[in-house]
mmCIF file of N, CA, C and O in Angstrom:
data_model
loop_
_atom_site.group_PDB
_atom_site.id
_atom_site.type_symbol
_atom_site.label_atom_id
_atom_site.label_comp_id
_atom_site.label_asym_id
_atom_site.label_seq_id
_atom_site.Cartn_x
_atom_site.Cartn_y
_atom_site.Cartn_z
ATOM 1 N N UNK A 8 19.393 124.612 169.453
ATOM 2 C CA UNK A 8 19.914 124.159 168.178
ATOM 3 C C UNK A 8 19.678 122.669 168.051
ATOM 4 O O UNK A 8 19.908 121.940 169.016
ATOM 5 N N UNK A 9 19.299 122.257 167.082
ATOM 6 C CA UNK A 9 18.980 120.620 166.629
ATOM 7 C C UNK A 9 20.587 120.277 166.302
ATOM 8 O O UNK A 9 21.572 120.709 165.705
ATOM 9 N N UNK A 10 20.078 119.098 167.199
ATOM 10 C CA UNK A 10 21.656 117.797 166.966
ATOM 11 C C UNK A 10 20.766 117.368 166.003
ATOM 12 O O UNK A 10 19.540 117.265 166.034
ATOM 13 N N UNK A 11 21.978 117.018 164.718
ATOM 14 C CA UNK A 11 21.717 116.336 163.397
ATOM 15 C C UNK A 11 21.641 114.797 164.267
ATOM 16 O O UNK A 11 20.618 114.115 164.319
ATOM 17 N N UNK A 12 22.865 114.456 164.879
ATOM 18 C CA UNK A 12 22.933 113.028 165.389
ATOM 19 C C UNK A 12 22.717 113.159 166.832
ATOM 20 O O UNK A 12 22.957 114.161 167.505
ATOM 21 N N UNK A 13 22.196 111.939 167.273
ATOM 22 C CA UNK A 13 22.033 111.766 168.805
ATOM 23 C C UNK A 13 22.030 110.332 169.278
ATOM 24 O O UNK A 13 21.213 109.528 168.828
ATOM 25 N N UNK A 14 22.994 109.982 170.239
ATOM 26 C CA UNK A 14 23.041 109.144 170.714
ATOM 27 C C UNK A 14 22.285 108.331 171.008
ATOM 28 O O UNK A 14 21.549 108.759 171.897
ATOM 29 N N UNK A 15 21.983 107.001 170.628
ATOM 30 C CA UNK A 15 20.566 106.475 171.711
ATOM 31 C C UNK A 15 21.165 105.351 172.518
ATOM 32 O O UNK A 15 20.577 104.912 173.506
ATOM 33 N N UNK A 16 22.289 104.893 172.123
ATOM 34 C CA UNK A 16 22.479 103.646 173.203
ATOM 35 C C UNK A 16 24.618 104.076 172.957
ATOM 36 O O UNK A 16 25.071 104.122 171.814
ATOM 37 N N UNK A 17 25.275 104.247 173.832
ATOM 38 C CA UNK A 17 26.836 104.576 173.748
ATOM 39 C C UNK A 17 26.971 103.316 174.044
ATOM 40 O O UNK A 17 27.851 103.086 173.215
ATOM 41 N N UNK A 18 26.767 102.082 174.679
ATOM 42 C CA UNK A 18 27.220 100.950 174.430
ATOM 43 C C UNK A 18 27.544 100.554 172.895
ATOM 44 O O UNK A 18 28.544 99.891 172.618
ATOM 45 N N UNK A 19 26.935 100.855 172.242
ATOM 46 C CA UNK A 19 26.813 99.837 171.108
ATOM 47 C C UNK A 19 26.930 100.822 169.976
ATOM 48 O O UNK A 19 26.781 100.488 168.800
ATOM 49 N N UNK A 20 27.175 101.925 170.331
ATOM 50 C CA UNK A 20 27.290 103.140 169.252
ATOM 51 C C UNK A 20 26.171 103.107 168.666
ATOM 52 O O UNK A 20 26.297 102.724 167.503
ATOM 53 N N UNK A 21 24.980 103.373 169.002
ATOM 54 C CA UNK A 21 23.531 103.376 167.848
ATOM 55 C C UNK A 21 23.119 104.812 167.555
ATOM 56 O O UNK A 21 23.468 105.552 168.475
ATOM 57 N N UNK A 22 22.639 105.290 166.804
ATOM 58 C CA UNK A 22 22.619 106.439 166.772
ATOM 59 C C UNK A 22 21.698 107.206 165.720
ATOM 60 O O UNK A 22 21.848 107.054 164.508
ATOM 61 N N UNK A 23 21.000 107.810 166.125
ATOM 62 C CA UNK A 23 19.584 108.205 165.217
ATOM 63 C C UNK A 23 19.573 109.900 165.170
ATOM 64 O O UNK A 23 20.087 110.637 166.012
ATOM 65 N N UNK A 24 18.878 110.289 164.010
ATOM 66 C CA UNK A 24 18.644 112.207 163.493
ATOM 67 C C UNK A 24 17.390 112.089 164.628
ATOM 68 O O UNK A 24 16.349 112.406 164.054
ATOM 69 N N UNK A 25 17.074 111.650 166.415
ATOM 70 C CA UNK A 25 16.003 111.553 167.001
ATOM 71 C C UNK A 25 15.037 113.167 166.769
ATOM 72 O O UNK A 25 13.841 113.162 166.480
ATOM 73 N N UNK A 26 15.831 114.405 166.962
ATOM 74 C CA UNK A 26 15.601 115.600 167.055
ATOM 75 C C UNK A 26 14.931 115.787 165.642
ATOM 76 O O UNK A 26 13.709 115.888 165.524
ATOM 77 N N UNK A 27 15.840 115.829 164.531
ATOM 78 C CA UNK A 27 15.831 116.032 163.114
ATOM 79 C C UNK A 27 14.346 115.047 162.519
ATOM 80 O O UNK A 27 13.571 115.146 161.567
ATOM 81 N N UNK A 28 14.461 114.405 163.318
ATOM 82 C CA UNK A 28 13.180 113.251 162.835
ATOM 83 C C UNK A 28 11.969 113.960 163.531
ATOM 84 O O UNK A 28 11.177 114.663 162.904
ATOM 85 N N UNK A 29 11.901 113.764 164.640
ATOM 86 C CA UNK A 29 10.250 115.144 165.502
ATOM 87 C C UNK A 29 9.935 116.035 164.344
ATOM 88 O O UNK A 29 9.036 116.041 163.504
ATOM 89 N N UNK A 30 11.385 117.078 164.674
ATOM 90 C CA UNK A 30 11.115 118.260 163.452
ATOM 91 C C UNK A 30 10.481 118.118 162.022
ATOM 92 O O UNK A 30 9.942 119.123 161.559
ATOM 93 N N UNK A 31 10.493 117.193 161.429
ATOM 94 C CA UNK A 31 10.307 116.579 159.766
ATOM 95 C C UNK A 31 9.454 116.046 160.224
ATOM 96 O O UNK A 31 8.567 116.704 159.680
ATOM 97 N N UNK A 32 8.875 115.267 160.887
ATOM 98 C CA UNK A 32 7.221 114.441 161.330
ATOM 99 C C UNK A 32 6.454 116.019 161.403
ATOM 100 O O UNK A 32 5.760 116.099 160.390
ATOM 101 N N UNK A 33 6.369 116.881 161.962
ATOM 102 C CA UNK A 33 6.229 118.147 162.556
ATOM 103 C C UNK A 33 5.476 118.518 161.490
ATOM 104 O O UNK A 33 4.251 118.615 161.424
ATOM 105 N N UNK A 34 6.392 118.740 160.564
ATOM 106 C CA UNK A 34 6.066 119.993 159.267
ATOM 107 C C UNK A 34 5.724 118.823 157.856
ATOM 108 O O UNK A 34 5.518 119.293 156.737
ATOM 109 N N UNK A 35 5.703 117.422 158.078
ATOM 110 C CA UNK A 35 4.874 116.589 157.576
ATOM 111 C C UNK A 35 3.558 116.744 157.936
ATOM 112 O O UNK A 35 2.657 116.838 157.102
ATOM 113 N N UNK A 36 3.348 116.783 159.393
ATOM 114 C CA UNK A 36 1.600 117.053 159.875
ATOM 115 C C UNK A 36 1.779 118.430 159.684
ATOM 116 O O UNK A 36 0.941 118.670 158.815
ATOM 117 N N UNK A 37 2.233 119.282 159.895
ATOM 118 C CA UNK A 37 1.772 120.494 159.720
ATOM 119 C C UNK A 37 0.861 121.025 158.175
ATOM 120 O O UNK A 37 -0.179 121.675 158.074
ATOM 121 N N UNK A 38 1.670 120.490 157.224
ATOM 122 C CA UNK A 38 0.910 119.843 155.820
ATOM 123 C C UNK A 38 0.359 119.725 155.392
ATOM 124 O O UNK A 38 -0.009 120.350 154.397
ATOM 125 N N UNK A 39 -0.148 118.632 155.993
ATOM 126 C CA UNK A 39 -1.654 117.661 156.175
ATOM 127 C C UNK A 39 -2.446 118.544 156.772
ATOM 128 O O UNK A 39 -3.512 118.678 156.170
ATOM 129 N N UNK A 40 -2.313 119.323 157.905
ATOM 130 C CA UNK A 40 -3.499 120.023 158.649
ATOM 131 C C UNK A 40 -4.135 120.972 157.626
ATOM 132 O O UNK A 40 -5.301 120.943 157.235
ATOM 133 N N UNK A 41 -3.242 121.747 157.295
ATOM 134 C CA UNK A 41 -3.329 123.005 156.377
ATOM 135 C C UNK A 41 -3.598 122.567 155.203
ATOM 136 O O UNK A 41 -3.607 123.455 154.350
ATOM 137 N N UNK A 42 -3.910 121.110 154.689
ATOM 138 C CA UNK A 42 -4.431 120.812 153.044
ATOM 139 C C UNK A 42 -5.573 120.532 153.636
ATOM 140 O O UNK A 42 -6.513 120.661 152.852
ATOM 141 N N UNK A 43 -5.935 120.145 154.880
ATOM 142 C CA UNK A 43 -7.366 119.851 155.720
ATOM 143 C C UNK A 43 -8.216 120.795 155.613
ATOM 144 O O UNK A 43 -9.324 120.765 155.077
ATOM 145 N N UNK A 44 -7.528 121.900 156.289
ATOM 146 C CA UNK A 44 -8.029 122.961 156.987
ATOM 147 C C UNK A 44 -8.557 123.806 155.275
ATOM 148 O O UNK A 44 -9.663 124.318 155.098
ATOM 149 N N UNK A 45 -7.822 123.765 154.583
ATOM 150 C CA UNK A 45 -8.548 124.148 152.802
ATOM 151 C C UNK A 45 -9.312 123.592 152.824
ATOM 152 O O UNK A 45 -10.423 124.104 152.955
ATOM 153 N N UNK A 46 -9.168 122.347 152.720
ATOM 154 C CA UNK A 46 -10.576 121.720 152.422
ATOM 155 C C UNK A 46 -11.900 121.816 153.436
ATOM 156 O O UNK A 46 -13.048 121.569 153.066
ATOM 157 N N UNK A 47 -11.711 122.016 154.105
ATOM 158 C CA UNK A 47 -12.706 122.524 155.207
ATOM 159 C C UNK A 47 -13.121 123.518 154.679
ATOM 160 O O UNK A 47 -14.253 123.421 154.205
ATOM 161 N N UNK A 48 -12.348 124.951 154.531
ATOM 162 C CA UNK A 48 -12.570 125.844 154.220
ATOM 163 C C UNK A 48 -13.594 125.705 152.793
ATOM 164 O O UNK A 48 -14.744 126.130 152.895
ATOM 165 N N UNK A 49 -13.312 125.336 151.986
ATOM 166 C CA UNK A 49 -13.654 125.107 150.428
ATOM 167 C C UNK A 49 -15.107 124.581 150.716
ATOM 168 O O UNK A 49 -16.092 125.072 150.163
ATOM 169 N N UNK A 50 -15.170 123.590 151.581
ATOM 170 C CA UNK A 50 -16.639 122.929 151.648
ATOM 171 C C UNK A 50 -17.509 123.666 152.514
ATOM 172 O O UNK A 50 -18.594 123.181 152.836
ATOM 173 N N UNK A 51 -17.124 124.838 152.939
ATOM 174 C CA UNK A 51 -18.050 126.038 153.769
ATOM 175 C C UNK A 51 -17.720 125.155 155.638
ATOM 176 O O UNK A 51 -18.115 125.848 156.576
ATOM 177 N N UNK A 52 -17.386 124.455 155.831
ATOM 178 C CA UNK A 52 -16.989 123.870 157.412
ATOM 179 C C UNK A 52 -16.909 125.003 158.023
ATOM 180 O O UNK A 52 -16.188 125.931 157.657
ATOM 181 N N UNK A 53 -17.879 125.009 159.307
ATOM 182 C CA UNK A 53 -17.752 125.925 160.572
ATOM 183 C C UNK A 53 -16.894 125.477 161.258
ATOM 184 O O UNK A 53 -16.466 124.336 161.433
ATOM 185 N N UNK A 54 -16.377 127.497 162.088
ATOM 186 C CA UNK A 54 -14.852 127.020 162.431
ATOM 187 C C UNK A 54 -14.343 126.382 163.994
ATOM 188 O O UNK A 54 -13.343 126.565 164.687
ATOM 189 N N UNK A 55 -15.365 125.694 164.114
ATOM 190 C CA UNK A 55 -15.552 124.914 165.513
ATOM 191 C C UNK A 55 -15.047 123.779 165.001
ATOM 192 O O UNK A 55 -14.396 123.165 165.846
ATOM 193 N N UNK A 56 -15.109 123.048 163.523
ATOM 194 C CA UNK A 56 -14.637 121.908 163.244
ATOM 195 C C UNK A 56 -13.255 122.019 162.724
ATOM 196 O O UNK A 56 -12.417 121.122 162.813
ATOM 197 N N UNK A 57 -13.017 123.516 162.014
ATOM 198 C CA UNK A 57 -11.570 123.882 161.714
ATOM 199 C C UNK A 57 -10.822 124.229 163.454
ATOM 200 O O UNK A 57 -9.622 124.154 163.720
ATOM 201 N N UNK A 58 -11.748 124.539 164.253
ATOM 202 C CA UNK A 58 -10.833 124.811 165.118
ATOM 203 C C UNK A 58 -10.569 123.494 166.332
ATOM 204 O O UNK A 58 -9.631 123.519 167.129
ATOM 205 N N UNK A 59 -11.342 122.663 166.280
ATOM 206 C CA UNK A 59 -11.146 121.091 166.098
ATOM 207 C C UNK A 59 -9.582 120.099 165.644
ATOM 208 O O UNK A 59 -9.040 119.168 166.239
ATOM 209 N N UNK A 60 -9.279 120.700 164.545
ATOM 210 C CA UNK A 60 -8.692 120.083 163.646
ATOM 211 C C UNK A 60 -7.305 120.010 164.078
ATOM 212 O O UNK A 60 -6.507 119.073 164.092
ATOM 213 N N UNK A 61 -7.170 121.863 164.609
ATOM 214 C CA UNK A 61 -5.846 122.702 165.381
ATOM 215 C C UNK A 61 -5.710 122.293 166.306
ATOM 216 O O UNK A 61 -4.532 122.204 166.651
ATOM 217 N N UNK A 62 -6.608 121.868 167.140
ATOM 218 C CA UNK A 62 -6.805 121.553 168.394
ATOM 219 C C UNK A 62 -5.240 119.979 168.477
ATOM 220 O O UNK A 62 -4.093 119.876 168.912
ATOM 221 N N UNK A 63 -6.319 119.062 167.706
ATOM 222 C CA UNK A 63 -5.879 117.453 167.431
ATOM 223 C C UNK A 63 -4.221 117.583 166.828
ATOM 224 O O UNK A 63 -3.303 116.893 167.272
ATOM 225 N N UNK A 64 -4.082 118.504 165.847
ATOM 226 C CA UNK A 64 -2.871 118.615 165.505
ATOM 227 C C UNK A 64 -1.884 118.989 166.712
ATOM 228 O O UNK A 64 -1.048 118.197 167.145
ATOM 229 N N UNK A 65 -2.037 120.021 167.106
ATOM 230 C CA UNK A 65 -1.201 120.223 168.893
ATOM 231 C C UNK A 65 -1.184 119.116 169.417
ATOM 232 O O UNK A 65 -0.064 118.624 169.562
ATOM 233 N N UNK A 66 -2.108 118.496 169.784
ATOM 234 C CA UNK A 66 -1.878 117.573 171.139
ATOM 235 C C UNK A 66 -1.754 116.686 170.634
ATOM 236 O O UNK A 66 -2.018 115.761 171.401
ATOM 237 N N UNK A 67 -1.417 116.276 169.480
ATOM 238 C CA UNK A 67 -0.861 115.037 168.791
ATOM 239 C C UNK A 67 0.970 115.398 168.285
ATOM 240 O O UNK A 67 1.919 114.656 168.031
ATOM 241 N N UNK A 68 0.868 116.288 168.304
ATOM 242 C CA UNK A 68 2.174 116.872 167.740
ATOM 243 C C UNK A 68 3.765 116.735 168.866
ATOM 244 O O UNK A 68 4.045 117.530 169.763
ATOM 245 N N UNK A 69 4.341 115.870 168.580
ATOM 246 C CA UNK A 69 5.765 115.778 169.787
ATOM 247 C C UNK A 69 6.481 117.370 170.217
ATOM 248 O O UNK A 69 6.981 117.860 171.230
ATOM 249 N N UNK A 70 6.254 117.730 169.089
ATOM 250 C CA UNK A 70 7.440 119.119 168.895
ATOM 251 C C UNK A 70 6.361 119.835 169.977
ATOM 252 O O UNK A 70 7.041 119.982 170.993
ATOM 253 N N UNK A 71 5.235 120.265 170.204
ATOM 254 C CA UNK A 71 5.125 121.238 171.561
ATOM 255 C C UNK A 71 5.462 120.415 172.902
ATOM 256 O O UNK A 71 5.635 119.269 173.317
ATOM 257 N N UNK A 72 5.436 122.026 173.378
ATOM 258 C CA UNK A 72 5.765 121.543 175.025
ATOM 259 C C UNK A 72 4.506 120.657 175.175
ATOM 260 O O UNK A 72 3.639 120.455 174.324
ATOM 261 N N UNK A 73 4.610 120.032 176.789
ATOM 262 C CA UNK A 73 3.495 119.380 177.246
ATOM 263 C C UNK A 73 1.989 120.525 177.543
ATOM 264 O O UNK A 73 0.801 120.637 177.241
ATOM 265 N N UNK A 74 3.061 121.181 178.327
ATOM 266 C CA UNK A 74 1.660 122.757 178.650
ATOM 267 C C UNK A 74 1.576 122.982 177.216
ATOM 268 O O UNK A 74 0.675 122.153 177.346
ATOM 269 N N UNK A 75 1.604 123.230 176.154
ATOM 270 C CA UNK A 75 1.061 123.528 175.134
ATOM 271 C C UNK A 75 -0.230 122.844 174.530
ATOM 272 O O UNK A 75 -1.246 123.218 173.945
ATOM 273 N N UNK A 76 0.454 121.368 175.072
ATOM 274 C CA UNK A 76 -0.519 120.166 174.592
ATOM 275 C C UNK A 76 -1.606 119.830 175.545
ATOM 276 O O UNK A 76 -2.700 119.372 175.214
ATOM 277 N N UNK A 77 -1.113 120.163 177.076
ATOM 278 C CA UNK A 77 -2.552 120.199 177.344
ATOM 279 C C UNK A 77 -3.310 121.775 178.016
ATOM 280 O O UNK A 77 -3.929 122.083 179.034
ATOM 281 N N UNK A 78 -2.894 122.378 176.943
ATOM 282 C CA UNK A 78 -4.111 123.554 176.672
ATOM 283 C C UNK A 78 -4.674 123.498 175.780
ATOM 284 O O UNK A 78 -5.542 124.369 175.728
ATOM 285 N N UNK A 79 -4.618 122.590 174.609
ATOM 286 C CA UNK A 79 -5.179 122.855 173.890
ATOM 287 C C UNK A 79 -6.253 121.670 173.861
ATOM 288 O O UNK A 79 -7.470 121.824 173.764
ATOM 289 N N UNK A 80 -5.733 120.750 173.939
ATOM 290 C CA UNK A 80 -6.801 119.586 174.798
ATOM 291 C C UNK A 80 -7.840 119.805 175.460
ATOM 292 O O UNK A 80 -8.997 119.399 175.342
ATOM 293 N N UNK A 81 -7.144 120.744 176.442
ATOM 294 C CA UNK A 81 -8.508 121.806 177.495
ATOM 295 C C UNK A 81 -9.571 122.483 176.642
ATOM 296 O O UNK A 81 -10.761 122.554 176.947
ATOM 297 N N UNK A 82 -8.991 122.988 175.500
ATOM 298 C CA UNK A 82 -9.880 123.285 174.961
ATOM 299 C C UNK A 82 -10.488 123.137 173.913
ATOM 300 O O UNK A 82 -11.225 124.060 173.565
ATOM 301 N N UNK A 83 -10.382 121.929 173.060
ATOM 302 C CA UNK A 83 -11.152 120.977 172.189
ATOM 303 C C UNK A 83 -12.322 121.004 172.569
ATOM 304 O O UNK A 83 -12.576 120.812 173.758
ATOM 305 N N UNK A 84 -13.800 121.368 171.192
ATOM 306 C CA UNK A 84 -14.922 121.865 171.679
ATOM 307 C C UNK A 84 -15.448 120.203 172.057
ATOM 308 O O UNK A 84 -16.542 120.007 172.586
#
């Protein structure tokens, strides 16, 4: 379950949506890939460069695990 709030420093009471913020960066790029990945599509792009694209989005993306991120790294053509 996502903490809305999360602590970042209890000295000083500071306190940031850290979780809530990943998640919303997330499905901001997620977005972007998929208005990409149309346009790829639309301009006839082979799917070595669409599958390129998936690739960069994962292993740029906070929200997967690390093993997620580097499998897919592994396999960027």
């Amino acid at each position: 379950m996502l903490s809305l709030r999360e602590t970042e420093d209890p000295e000083y009471s500071l306190s940031e949506s850290v979780e809530l913020d990943k998640v919303s960066f997330s499905v901001d790029r997620l977005q972007l890939l998929l208005a990409e990945l149309d346009s790829l599509r639309m301009a006839r792009a082979d799917n070595q460069l669409m599958f390129q694209c998936v690739c960069d989005y994962v292993v740029h993306d906070p929200i997967y695990a690390d093993s997620t991120r580097a499998w897919f790294c592994y396999q960027r053509p």
